[in-house]
Coordinates of C-alpha atoms and ligand atoms in Angstrom, one line a residue:
X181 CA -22.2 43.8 -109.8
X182 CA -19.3 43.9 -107.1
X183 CA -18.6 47.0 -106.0
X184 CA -15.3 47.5 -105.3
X185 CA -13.6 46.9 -101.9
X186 CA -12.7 50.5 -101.7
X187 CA -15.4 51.8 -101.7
X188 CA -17.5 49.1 -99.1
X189 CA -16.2 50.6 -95.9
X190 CA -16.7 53.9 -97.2
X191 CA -18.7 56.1 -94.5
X192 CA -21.3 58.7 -95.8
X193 CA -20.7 62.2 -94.6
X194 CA -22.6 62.5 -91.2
X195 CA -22.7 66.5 -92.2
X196 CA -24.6 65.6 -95.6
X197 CA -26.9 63.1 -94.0
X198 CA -28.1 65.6 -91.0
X199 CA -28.3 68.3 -93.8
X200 CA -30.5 66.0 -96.3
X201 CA -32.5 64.9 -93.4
X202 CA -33.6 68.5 -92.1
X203 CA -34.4 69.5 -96.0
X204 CA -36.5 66.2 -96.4
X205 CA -38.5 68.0 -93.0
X206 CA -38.6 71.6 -94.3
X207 CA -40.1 70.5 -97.6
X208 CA -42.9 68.3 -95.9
X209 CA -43.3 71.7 -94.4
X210 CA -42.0 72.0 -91.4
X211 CA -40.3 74.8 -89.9
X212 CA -36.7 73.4 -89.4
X213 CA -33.5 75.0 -88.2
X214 CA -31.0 73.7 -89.7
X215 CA -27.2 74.2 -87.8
X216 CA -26.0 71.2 -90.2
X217 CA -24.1 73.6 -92.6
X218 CA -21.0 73.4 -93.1
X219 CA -20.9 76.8 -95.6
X220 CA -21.2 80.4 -94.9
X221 CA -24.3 81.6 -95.8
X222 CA -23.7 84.6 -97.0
X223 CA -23.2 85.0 -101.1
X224 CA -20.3 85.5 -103.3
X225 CA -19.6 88.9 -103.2
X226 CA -20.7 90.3 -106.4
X227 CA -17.7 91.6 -107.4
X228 CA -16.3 88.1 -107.8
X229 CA -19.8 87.5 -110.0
X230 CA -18.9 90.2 -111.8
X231 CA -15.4 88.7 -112.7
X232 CA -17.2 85.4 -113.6
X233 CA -19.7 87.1 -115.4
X234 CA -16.8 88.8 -117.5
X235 CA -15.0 85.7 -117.7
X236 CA -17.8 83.5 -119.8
X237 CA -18.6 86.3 -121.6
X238 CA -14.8 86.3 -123.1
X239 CA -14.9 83.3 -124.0
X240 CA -12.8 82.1 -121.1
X241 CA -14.8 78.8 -120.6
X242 CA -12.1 76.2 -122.9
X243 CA -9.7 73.7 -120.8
X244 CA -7.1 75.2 -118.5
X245 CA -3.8 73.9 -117.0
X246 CA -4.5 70.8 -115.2
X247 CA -3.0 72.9 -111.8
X248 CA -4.8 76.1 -112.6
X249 CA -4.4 79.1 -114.9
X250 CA -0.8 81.5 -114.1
X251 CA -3.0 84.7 -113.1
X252 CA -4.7 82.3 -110.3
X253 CA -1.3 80.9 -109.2
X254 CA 0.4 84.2 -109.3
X255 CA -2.6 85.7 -106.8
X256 CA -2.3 82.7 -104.6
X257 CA 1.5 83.0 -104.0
X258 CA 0.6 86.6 -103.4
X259 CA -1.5 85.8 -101.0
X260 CA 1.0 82.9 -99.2
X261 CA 3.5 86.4 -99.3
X262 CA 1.1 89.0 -97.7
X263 CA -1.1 86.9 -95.4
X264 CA 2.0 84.3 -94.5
X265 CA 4.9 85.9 -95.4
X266 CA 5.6 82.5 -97.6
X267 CA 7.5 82.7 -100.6
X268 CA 5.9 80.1 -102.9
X269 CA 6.5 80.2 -107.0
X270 CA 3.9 78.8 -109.5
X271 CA 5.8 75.7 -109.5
X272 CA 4.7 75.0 -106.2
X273 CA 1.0 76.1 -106.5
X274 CA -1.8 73.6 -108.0
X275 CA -5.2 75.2 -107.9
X276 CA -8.1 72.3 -107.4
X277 CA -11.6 71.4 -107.5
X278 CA -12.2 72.6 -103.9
X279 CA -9.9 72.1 -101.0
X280 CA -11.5 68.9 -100.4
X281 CA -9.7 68.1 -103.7
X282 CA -6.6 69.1 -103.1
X283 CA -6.1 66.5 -99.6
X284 CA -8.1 63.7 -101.9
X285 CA -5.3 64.3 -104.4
X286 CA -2.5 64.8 -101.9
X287 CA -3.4 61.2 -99.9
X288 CA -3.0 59.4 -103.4
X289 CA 0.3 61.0 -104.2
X290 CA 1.4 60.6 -100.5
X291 CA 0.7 57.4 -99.3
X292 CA 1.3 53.6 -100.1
X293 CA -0.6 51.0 -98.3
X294 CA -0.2 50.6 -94.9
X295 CA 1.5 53.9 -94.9
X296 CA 0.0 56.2 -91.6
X297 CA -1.6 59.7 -91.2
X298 CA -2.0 60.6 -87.6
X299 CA -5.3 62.4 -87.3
X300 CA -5.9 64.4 -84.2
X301 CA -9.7 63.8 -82.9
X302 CA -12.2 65.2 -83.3
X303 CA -11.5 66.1 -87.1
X304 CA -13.1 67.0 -90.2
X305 CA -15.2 64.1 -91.7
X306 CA -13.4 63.3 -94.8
X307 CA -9.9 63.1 -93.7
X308 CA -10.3 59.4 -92.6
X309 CA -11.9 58.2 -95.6
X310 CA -9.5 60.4 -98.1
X311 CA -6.5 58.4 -96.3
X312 CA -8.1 54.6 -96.5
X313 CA -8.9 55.4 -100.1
X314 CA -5.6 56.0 -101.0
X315 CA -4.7 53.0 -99.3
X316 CA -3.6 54.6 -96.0
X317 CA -4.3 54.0 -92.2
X318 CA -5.8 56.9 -90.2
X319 CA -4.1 57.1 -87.0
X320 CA -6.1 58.6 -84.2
X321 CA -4.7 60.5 -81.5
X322 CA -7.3 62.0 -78.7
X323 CA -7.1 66.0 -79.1
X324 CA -8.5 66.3 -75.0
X325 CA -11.3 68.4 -74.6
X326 CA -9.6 69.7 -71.2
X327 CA -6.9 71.0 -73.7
X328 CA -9.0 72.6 -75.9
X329 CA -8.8 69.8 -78.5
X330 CA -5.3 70.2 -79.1
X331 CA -2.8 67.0 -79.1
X332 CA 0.1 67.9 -77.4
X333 CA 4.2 67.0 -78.2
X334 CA 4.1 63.7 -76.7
X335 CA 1.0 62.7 -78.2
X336 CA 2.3 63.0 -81.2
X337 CA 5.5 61.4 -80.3
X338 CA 3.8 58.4 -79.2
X339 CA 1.4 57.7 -82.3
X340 CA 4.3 58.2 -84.3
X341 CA 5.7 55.0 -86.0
X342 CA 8.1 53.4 -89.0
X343 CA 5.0 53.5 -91.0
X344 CA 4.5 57.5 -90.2
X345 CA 4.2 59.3 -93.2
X346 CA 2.0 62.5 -92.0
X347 CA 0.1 64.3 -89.4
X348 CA -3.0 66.6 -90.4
X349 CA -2.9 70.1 -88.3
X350 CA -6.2 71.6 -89.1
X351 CA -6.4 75.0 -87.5
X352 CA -8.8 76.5 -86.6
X353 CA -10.8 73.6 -86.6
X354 CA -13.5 72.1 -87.4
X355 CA -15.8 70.7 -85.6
X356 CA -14.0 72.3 -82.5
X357 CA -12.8 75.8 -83.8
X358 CA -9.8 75.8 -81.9
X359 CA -6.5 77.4 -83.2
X360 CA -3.0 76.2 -82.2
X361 CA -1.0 79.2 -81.4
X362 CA 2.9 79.6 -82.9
X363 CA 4.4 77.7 -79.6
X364 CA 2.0 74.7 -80.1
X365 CA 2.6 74.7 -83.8
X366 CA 6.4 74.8 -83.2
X367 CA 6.5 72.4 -80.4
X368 CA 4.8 69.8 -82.8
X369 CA 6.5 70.9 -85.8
X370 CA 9.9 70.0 -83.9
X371 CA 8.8 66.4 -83.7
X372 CA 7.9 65.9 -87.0
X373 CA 11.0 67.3 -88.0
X374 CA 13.1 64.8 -85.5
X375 CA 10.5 62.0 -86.8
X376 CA 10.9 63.1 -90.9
X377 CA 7.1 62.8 -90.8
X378 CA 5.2 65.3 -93.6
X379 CA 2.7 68.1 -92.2
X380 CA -0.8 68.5 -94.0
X381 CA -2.0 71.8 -93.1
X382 CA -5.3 72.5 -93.7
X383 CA -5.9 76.3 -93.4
X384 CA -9.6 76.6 -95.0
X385 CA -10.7 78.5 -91.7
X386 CA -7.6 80.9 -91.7
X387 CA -10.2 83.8 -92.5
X388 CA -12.6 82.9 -89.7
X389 CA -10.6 84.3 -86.3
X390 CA -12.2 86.2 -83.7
X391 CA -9.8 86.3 -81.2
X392 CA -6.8 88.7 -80.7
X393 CA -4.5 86.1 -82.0
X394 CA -3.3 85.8 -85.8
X395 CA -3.3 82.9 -87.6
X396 CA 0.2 81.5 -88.0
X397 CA 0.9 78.7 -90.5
X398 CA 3.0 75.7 -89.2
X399 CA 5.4 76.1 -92.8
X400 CA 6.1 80.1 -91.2
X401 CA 8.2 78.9 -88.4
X402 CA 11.0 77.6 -89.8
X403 CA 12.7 76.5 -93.0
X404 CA 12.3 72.9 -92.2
X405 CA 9.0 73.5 -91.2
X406 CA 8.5 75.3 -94.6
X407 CA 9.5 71.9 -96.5
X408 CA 7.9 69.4 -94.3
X409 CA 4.6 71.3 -95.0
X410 CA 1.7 71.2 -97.4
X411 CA -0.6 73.7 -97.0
X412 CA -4.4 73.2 -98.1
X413 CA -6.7 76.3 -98.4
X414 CA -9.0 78.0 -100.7
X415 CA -11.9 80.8 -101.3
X416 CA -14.9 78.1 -99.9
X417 CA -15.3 79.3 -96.4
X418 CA -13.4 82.7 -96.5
X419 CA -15.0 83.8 -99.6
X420 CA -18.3 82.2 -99.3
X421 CA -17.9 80.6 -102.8
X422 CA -18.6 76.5 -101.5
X423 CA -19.9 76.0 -104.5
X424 CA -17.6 77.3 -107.1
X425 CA -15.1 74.5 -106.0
X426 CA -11.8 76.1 -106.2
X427 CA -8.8 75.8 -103.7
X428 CA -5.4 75.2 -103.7
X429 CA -2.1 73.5 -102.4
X430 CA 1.1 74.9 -102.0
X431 CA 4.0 72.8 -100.9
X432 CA 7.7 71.6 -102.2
X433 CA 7.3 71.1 -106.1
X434 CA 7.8 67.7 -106.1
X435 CA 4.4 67.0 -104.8
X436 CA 2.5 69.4 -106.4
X437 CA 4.0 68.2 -110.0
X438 CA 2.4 64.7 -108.7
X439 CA -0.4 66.2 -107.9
X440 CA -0.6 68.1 -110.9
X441 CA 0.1 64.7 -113.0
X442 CA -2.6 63.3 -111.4
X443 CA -5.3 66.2 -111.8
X444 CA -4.5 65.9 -115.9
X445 CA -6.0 62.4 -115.1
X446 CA -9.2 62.6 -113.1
X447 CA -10.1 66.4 -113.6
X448 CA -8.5 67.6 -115.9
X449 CA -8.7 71.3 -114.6
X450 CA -10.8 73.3 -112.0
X451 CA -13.5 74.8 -113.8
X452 CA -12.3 78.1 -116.2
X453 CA -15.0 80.4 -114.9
X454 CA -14.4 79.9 -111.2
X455 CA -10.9 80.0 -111.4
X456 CA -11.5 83.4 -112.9
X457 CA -13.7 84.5 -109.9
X458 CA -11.1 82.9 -107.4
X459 CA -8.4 85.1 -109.1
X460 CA -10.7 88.2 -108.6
X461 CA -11.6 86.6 -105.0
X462 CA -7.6 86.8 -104.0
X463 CA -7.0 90.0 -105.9
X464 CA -9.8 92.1 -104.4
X465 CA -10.2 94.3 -101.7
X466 CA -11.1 91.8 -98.4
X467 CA -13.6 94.1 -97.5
X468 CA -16.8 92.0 -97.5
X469 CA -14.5 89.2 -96.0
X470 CA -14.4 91.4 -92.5
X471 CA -17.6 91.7 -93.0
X472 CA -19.0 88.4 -92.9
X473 CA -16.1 87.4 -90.2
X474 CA -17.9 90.2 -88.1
X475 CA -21.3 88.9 -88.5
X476 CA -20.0 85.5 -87.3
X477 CA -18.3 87.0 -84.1
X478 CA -21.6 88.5 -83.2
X479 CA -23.5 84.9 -83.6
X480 CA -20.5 82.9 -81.9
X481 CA -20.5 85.4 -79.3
X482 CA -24.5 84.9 -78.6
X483 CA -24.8 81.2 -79.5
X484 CA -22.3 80.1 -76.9
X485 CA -23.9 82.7 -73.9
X486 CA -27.0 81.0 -74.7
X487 CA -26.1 77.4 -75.3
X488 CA -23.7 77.7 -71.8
X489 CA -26.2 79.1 -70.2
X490 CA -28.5 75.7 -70.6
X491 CA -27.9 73.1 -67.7
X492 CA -26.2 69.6 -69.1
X493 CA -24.4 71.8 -71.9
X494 CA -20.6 72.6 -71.6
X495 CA -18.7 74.2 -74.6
X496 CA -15.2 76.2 -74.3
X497 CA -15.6 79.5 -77.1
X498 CA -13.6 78.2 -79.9
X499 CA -11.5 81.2 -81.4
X500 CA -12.3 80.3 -85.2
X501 CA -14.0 79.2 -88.1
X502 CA -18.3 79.0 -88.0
X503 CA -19.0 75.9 -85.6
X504 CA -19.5 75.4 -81.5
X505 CA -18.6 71.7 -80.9
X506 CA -20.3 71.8 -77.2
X507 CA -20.8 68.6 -75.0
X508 CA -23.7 67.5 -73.9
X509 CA -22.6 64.2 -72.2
X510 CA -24.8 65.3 -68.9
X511 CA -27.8 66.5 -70.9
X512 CA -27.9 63.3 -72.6
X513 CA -27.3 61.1 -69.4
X514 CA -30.3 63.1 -67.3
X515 CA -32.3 63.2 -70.6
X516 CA -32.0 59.4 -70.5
X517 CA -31.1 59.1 -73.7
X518 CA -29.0 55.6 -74.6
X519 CA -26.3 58.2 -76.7
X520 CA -26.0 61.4 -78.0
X521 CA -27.0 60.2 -82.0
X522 CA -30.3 59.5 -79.9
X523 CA -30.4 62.9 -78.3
X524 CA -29.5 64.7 -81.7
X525 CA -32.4 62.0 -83.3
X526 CA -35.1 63.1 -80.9
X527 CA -34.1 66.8 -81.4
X528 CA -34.6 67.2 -84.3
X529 CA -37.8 65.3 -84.3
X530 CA -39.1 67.2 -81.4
X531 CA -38.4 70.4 -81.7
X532 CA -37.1 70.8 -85.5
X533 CA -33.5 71.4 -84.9
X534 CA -30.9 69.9 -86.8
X535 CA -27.2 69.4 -85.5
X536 CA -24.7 67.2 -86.3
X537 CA -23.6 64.6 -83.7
X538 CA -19.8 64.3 -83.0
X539 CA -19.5 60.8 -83.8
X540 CA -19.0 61.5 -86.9
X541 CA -15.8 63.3 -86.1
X542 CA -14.5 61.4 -83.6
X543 CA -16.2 62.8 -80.6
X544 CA -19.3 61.1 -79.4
X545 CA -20.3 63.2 -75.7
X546 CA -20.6 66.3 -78.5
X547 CA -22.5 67.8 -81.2
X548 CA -21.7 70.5 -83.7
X549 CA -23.9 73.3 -84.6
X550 CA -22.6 75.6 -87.2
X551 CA -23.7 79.1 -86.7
X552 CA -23.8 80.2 -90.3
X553 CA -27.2 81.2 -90.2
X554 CA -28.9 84.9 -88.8
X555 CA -29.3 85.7 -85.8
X556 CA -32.7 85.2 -85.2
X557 CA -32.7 81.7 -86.6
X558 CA -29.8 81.1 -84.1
X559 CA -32.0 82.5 -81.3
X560 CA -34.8 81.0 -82.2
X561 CA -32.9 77.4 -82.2
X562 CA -31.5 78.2 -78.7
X563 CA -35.0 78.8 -77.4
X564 CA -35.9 75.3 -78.5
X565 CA -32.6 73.5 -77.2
X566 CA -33.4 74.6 -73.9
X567 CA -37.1 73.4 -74.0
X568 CA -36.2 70.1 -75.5
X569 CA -33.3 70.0 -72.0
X570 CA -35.7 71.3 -70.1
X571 CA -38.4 69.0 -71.2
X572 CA -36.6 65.8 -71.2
X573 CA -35.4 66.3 -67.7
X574 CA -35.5 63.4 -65.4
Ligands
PLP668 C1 -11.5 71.4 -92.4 C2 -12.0 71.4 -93.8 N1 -11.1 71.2 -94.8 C3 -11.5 71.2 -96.1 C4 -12.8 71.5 -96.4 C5 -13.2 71.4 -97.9 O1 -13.3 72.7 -98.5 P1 -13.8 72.8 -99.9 O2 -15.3 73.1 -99.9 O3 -13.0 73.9 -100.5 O4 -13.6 71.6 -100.7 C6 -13.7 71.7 -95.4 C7 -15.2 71.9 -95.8 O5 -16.1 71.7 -95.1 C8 -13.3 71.7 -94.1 O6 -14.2 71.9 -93.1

């Protein structure tokens, strides 16, 4: 059989293939590190089990609304009030298999063919490939290292076309971990209001800040702003709960109803039982949230002493989320290795590391390693990184 055109130019995720590779090595039996991960590793507090727990045991495991149950809606525009100051009703709330779900989703009710999303680079792996599915063209505009990987005002202006229909402000970021602070967000926020373009927010990391600075969303800033934005987030990486699948969107109600017409078609509804522990997720006290925020800090804070401290490795601290997206352009080059896929190949070969390289996301002088994994393991992967530099040294 055909398959269909759609699907043909389809890329695998880079972050699954890494992460299936180093799992294929650990159960041969070798002692890998794995820095693949894009999850915290932490689990679901167990008061959210407990709310699960309760939930199939009352039965609460029939079809739901295709955009979520009320109580789930009702906690998520509570949490849009307290944590943004947004006011969002139910209407403008659909709850999804994952966050991942909700941009899939979005892209088909958004786009036409041909129509554009700009996508600042390096991004997340699956934005590219949500946009061609529904028939869109990703648009790439260079977010400079030297500027943190941030596009800037006239970037923006400059990829912006007839065809515009969207730009994708992911902050903090991954693979970089950078966060856009209120000026940036309002100095790109004014062009897409002067352009008419739509602003896709995706604010999974929001949770994951270890800087001073608070995380603003682009919709806070103004009215306009308010309407020319969809937000994306959900319970994955603040709550540790990747696998439950549950997040949400929350934008003007004419998308969302779209979105919720097409959810009644393909999913029919986000599973009962983890809506139920979502709702006692954004209900609850955020307690063991800080917690596993603070663990982080302390990893981020020794990863990147240790992984700056190795000669051919630069890497700015990035303020959020669990990833260090360093470049290793000069350890590659006195390495002599042809590019860095090579370099990331031979490392974990050699020394049983696993990272992901940046081509994947757009960046191909970096690699990502996610510190969601202890200390020790963190330390112990450092160790090797620096013998593997040290030893391919030319
Ligand atoms: C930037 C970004 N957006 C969205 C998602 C998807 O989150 P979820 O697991 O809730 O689908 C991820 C997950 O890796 C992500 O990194």
């Amino acid at each position: 059989m055909q398959l269909a055109q759609r699907v043909k130019s389809l890329t695998p995720s880079t972050t699954l293939a890494i992460t299936a590779k180093a799992k294929a090595l650990k159960a041969e039996g070798h002692d890998v590190i794995g820095l693949g991960a894009g999850e915290p590793d932490f689990n679901t507090p167990s008061y959210i089990l407990d709310a699960a727990k309760r939930a199939m045991d009352e039965g609460k495991t029939k079809y739901t609304p295709a955009g979520g149950i009320p109580e789930l809606k009702n906690s998520i525009t509570a949490k849009l009030e307290r944590d943004q100051g947004l006011t969002y009703t139910n209407e403008q709330i659909i709850v999804t298999t994952g966050a991942k779900h909700a941009l899939y989703t979005l892209f088909q009710v958004m786009l036409d063919e041909g129509d554009e999303v700009i996508v600042p680079a390096p991004y997340w792996v699956s934005y590219p490939e949500q946009i061609k599915l529904a028939q869109g063209k990703p648009v790439f505009v260079s977010a400079e290292e030297s500027n943190d990987f941030k596009i800037t005002p006239d970037q923006l202006r400059q990829a912006i076309t007839s065809n515009t229909k969207a730009v994708i402000i992911n902050s903090p970021s991954n693979p970089t971990g950078m966060m856009y602070s209120k000026e940036e967000l309002k100095a790109l926020g004014d062009v897409c209001i002067e352009h008419d373009v739509m602003i896709v927010s995706d604010e999974i990391y929001e949770k994951l800040i270890y800087t001073d600075e608070d995380h603003v969303s682009i919709a806070q800033i103004s009215d306009e702003l308010y309407n020319h934005t969809v937000i994306i987030n959900g319970v994955s990486k603040s709550h540790s709960m990747t696998g439950w699948r549950i997040g949400f969107a929350a934008g003007p109600k004419a998308v969302i109803k779209a979105m919720s017409n097409m959810a009644s078609h393909s999913t029919s509804n986000p599973t009962s039982i983890a809506q139920y522990a979502a709702l006692a997720a954004y209900t609850g006290s955020e307690e063991k949230v800080t917690e596993m925020k603070e663990a982080f800090k302390e990893r981020l804070d020794v990863l990147h002493q240790r992984l700056i401290d190795i000669p051919g490795i630069e890497c700015a601290k990035p303020s959020g989320a669990f990833y260090l997206f360093p470049n290793v352009k000069k350890a590659v080059e006195s390495g002599g290795f042809e590019d860095v896929d090579s370099w990331v190949k031979a490392l974990l070969d050699e020394e049983k590391v696993a990272l992901v390289p940046g081509s994947g996301f757009g960046s191909p002088e970096n690699v990502r390693l996610s510190y969601a994994t202890s200390l020790e393991q963190l330390e112990k992967a450092a160790d090797r990184i620096k013998r593997f530099v040290e030893n391919h040294q030319s």
